[in-house]
CSV table of C-alpha atoms in Angstrom, one decimal:
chain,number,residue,atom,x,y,z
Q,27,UNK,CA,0.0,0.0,0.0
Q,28,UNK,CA,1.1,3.9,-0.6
Q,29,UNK,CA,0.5,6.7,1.1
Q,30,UNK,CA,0.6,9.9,0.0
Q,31,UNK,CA,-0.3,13.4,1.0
Q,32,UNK,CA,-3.8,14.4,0.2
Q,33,UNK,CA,-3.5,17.0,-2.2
Q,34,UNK,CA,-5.5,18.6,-5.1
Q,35,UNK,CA,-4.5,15.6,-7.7
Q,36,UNK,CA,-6.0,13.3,-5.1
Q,37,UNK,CA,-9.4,15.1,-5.1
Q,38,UNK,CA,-11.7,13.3,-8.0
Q,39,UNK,CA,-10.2,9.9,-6.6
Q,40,UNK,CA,-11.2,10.9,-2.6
Q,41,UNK,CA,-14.7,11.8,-4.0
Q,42,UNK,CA,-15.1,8.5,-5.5
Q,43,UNK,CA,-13.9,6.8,-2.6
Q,44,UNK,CA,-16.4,8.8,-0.2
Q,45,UNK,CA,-19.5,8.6,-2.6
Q,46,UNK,CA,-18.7,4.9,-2.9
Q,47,UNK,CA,-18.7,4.4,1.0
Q,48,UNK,CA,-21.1,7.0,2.0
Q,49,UNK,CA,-23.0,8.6,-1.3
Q,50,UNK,CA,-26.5,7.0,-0.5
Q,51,UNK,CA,-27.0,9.0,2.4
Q,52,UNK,CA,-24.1,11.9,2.3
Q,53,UNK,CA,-23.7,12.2,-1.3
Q,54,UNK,CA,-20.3,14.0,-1.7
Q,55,UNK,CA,-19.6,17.0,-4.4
Q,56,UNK,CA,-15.9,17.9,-5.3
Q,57,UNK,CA,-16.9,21.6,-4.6
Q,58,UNK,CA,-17.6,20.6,-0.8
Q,59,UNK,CA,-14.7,18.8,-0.6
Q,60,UNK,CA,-12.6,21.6,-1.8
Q,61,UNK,CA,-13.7,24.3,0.5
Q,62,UNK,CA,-13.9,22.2,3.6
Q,63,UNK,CA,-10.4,20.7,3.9
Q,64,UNK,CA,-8.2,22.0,1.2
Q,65,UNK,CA,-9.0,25.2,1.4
Q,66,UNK,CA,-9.5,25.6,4.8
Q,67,UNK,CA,-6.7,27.2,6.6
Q,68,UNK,CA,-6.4,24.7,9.5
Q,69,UNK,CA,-5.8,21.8,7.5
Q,70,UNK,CA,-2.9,20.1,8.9
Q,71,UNK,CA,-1.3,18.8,5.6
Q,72,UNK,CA,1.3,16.6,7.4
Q,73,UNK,CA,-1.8,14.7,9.0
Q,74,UNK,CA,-3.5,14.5,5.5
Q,75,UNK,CA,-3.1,11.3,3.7
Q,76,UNK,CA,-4.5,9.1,1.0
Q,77,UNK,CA,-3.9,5.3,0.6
Q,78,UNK,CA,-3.6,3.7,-3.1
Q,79,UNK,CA,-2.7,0.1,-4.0
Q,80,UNK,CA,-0.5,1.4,-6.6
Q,81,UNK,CA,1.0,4.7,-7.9
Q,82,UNK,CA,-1.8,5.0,-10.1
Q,83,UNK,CA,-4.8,2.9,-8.5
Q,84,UNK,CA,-7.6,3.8,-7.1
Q,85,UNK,CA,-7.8,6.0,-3.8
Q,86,UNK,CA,-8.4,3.5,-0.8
Q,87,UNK,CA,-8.2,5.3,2.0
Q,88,UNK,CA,-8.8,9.0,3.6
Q,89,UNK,CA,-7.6,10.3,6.0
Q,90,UNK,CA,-7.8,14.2,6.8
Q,91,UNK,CA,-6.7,16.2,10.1
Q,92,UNK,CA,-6.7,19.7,11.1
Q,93,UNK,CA,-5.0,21.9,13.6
Q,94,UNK,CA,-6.7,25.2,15.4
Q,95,UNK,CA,-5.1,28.1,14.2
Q,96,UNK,CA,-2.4,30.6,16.1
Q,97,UNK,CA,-5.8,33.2,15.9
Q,98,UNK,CA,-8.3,30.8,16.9
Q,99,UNK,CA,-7.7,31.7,20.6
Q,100,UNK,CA,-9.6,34.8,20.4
Q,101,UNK,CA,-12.7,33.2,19.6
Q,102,UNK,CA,-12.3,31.0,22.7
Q,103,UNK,CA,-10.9,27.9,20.8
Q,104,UNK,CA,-8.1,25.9,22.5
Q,105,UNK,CA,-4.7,26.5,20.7
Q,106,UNK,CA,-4.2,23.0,21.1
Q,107,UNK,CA,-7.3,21.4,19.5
Q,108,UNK,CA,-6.8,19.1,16.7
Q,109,UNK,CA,-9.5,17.7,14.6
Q,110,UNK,CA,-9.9,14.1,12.7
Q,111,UNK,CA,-12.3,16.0,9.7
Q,112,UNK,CA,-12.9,12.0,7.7
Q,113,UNK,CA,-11.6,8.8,8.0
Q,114,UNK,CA,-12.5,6.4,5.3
Q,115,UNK,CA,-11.5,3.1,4.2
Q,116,UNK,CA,-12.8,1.1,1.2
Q,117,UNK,CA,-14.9,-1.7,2.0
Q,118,UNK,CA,-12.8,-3.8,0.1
Q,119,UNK,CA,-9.7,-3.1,1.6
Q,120,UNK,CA,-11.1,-3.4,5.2
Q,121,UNK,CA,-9.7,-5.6,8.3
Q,122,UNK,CA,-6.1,-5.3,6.7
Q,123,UNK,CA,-5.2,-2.6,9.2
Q,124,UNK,CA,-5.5,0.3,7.0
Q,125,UNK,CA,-7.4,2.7,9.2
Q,126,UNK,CA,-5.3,1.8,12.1
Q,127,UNK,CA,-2.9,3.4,10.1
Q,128,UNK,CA,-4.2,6.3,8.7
Q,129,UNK,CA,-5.5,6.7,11.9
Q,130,UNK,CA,-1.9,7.0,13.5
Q,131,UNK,CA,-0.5,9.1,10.6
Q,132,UNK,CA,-2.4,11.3,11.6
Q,133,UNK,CA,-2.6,11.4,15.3
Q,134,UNK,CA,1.0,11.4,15.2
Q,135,UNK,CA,1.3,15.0,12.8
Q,136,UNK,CA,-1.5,15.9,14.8
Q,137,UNK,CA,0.7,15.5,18.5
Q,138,UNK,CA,3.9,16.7,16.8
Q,139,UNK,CA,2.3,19.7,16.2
Q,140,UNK,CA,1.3,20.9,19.7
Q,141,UNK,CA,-2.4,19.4,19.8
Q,142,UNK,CA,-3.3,18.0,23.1
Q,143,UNK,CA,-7.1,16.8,22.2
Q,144,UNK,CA,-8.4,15.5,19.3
Q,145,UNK,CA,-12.3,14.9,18.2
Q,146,UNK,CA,-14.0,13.0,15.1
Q,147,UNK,CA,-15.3,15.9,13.1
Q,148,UNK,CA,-16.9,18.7,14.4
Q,149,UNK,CA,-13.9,20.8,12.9
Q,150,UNK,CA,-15.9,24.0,13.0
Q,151,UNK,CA,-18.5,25.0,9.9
Q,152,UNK,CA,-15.9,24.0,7.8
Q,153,UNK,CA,-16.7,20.2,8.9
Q,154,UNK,CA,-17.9,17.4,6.7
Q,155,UNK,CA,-19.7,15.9,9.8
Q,156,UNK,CA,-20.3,17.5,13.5
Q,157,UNK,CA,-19.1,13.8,14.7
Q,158,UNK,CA,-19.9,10.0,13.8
Q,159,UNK,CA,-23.2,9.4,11.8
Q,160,UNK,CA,-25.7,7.6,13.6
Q,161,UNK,CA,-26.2,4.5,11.2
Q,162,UNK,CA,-22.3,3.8,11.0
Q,163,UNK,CA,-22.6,2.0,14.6
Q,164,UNK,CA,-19.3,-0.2,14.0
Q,165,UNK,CA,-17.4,2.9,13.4
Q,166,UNK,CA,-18.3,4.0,16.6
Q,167,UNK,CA,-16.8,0.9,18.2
Q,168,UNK,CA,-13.7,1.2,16.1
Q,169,UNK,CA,-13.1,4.5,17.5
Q,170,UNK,CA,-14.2,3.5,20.9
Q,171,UNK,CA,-11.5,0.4,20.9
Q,172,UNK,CA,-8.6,3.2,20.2
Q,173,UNK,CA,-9.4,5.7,23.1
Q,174,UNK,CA,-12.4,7.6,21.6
Q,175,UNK,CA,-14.5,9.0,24.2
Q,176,UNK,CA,-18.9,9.5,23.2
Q,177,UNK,CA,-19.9,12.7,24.5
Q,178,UNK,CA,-23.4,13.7,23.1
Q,179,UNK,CA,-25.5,13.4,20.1
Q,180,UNK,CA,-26.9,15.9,18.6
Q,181,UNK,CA,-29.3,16.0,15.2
Q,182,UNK,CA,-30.3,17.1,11.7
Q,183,UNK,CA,-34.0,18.3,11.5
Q,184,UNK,CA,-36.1,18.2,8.8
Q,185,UNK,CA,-39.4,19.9,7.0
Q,186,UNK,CA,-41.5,20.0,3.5
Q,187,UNK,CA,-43.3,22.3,2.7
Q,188,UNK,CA,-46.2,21.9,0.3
Q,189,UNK,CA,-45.6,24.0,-3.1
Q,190,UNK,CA,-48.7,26.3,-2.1
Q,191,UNK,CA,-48.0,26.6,1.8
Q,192,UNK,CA,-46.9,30.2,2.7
Q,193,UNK,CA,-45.0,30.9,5.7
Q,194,UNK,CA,-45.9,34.4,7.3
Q,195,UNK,CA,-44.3,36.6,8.9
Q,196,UNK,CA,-44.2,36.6,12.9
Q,197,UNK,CA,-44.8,39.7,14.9
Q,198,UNK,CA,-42.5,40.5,17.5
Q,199,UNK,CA,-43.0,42.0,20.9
Q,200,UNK,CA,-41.4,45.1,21.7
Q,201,UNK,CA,-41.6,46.9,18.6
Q,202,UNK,CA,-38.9,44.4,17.2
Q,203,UNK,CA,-39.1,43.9,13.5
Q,204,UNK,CA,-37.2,41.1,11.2
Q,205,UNK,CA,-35.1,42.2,7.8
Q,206,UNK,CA,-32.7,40.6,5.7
Q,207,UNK,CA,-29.1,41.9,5.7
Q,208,UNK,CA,-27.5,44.2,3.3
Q,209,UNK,CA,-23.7,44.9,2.9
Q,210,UNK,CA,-24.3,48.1,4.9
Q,211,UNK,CA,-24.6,45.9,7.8
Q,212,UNK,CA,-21.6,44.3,7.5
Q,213,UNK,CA,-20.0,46.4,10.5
Q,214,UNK,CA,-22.6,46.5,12.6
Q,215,UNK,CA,-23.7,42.8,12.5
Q,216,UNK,CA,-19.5,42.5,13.1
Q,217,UNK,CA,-20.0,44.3,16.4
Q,218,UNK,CA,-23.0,42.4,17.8
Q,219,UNK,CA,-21.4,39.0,17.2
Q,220,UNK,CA,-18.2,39.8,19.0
Q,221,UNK,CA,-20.1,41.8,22.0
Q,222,UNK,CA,-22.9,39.1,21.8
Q,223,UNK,CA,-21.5,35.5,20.4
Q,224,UNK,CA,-17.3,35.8,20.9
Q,225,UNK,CA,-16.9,32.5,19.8
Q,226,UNK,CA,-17.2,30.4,16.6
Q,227,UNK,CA,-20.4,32.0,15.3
Q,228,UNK,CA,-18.5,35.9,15.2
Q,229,UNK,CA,-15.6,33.3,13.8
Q,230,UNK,CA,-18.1,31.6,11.0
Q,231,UNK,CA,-19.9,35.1,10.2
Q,232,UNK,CA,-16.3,36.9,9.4
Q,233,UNK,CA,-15.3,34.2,7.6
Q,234,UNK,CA,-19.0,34.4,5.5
Q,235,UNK,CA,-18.2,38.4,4.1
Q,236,UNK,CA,-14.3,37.6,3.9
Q,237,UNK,CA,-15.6,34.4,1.2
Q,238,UNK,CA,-17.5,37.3,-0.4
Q,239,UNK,CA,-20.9,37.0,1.5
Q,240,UNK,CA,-23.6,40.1,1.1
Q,241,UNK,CA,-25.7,39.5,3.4
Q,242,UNK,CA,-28.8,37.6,2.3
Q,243,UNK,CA,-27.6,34.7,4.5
Q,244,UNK,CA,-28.6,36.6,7.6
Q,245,UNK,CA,-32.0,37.7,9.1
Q,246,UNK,CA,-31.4,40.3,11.3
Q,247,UNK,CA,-33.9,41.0,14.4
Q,248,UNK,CA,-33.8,45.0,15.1
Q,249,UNK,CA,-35.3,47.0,18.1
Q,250,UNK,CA,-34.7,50.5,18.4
Q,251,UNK,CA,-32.9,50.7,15.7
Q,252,UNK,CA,-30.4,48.0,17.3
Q,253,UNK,CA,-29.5,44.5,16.0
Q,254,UNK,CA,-30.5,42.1,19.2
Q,255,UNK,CA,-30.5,39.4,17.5
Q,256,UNK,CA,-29.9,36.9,14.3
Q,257,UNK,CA,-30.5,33.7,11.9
Q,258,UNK,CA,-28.6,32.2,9.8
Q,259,UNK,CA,-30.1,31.4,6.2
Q,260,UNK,CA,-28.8,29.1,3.6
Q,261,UNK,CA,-29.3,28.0,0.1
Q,262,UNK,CA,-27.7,27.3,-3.3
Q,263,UNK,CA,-26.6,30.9,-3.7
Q,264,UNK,CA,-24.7,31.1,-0.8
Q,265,UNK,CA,-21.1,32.2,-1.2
Q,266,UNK,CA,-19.4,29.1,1.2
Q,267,UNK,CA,-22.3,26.0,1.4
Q,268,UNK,CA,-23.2,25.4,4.9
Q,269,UNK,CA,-23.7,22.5,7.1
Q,270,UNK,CA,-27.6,22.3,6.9
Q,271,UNK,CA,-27.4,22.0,2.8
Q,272,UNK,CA,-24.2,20.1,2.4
Q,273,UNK,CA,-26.6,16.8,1.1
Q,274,UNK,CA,-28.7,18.8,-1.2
Q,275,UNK,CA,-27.9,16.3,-4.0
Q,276,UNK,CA,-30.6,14.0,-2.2
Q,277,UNK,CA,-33.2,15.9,-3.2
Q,278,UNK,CA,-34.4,17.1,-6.8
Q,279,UNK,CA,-35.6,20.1,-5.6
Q,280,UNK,CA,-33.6,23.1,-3.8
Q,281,UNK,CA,-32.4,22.0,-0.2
Q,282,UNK,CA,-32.3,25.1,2.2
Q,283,UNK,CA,-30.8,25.1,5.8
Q,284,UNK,CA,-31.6,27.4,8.7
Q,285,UNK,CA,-29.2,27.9,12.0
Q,286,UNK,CA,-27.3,29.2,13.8
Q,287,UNK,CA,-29.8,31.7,15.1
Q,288,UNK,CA,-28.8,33.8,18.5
Q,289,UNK,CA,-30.6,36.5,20.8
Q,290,UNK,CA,-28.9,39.5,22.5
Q,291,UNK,CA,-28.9,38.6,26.5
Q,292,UNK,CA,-30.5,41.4,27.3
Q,293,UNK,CA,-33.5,41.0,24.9
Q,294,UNK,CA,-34.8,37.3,25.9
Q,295,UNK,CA,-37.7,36.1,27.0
Q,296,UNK,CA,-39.5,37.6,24.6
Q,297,UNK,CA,-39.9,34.6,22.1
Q,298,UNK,CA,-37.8,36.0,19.6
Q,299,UNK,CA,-36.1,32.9,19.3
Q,300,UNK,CA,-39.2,30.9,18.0
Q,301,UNK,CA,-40.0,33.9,16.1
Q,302,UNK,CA,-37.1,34.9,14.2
Q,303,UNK,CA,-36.9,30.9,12.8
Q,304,UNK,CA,-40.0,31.6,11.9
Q,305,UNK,CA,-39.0,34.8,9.9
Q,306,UNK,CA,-36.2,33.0,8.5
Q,307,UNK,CA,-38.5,29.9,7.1
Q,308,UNK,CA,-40.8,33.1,5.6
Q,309,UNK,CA,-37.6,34.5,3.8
Q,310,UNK,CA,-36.2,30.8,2.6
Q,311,UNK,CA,-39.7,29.8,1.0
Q,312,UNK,CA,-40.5,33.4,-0.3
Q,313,UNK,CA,-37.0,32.4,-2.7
Q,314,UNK,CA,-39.1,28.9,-3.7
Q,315,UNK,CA,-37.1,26.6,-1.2
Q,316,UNK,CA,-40.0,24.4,-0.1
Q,317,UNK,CA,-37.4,21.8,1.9
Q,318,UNK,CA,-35.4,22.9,5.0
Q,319,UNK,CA,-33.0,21.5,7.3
Q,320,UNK,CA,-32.0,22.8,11.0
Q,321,UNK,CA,-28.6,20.7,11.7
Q,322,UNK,CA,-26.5,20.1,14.6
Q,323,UNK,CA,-29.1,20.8,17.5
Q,324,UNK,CA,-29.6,18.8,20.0
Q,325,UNK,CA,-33.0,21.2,20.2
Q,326,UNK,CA,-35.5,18.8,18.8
Q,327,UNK,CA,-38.6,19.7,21.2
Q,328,UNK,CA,-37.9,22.9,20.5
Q,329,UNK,CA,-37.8,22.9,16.4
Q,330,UNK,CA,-40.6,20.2,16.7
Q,331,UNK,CA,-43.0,23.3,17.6
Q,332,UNK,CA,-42.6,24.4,13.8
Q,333,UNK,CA,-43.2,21.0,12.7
Q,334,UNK,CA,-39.5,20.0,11.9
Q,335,UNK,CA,-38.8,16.4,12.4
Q,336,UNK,CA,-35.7,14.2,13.4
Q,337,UNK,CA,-33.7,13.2,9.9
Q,338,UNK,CA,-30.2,12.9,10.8
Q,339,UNK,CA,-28.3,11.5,14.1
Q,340,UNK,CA,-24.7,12.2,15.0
Q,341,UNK,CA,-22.4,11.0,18.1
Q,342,UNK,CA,-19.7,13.3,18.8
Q,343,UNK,CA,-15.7,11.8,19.9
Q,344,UNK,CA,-13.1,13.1,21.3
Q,345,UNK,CA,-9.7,11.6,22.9
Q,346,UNK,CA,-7.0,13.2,24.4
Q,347,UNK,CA,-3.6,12.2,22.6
Q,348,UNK,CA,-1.4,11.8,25.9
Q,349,UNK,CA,-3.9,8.9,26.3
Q,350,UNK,CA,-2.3,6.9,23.1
């Protein structure tokens, strides 16, 4: 077997190899690929690898790490987090000790460069999963046999709407009213998510306008003339493609994806959480998205109050790399 650095060459052959493996549910497109791990600044390339059977066979295996960032302390991210982003071994080529090794290529570049802890996806909104899928039950034994710790699951929601079903718009208490952004708001929205969300939603919102964002991903909720509060909006159009529409090739119609959403301290209590989701869902299916996802929430009760149902499970890993 070789092994080789994943790198751009290697891209139509890991694509094959994951849509082979994993298409039927988590159908993979090279554009996803591309933006989540090799162009993603915290891809740790030494950890990166890709196992053929030959110089010029087939890609086998996948393995791709990641690394936080000297400027990811400022959004409250450990220096010394480290990230497994896939793992991914052709059926075939199973039970020959393969993923052991991939696995400990890249838990070793990962150590050697600093990281202390280490967990199975969840490598920010750059992420191919937020952790283990639910149906890939042996996977999670795998991991659990080599150290892998299950914290919590958490879940992919679900809704269809019908082609003539209109979503209104929610009133709000307080005088609050709901808007989309513009690229006037850019500095303003800036400010409210490092006053109000210091952490890797300001980090995921300045990376949206850096990757030429406008905008119309955003809903903002406004009260006296102050942004207290915001959604997150996704669809085809969107500059980067987010979590909650990353398997839109399921579907034959448009997939759209709703979340994160967040409320200034100072202004709950109000229901503007419920409501501005609601606002959101009126925006998406005004643009003739009549399918919507929530992901990553472990929220279900709550989204099940606008009819969203459970689609998707995930278990999230971790393991601390003193504990090899």
């Amino acid at each position: 077997m070789i092994f080789e650095r994943f790198e751009e060459k290697h891209m139509e052959g890991a694509v094959a190899l994951w849509n082979k493996e994993l298409g039927a549910s988590y159908p993979m497109r090279p554009r996803l690929l591309r933006q989540n791990a090799l162009e993603d600044r915290r891809l740790l390339r030494k950890g990166s690898w890709v196992a053929r059977a030959s110089k010029d066979g087939a890609v086998t295996g996948l393995a791709i790490a990641k690394r936080a960032g000297d400027d990811d302390g400022r959004f409250g991210l450990r220096r010394d987090a480290g990230w497994i982003q896939a793992l991914l071994v052709d059926s075939a080529h199973r039970g020959r000790g393969l993923g052991s090794e991939l696995l400990r290529l890249a838990e070793d570049a990962l150590r050697a460069s600093g990281a202390v802890r280490v967990a199975l996806g969840n490598d920010l909104h750059r992420r191919l999963f937020p952790g283990i899928p639910g149906e890939l039950a042996e996977t999670r034994l795998w991991f659990e046999r080599r150290g892998y710790v299950h914290r919590e699951d958490v879940y992919d929601l679900i809704k269809t709407y019908g082609p003539d079903e209109r979503v209104g718009m929610p009133e709000f208490e307080g005088g609050a009213a709901a808007r989309v952004a513009e690229p006037a708001d850019r500095k303003a929205l800036t400010a409210f998510m490092a006053r109000c969300f210091p952490g890797t939603w300001d980090l995921q919102h300045r990376d949206y306008w850096e990757r030429g964002g406008t905008g119309r991903e955003y809903v903002l909720l406004e009260r006296d003339g102050a942004i207290v509060g915001f959604c997150r909006m996704n669809d085809a159009a969107s500059p980067l493609l987010a979590q909650n529409v990353y398997w839109a090739p399921l579907f034959e119609e448009e997939l759209g994806g709703i979340g994160p959403l967040g409320i200034d301290e100072a202004c709950r209590g109000h229901r503007y959480g419920i409501s501005i989701v609601q606002a959101a869902i009126h925006f998406l299916t005004a643009r003739g998205v009549r399918r919507v996802v929530i992901d990553t929430t472990p929220f279900v009760d709550f989204y099940g109050k606008l009819g969203y149902e459970l689609w998707k499970t995930y278990a999230k890993y971790d393991k601390a790399l003193d504990e090899a």
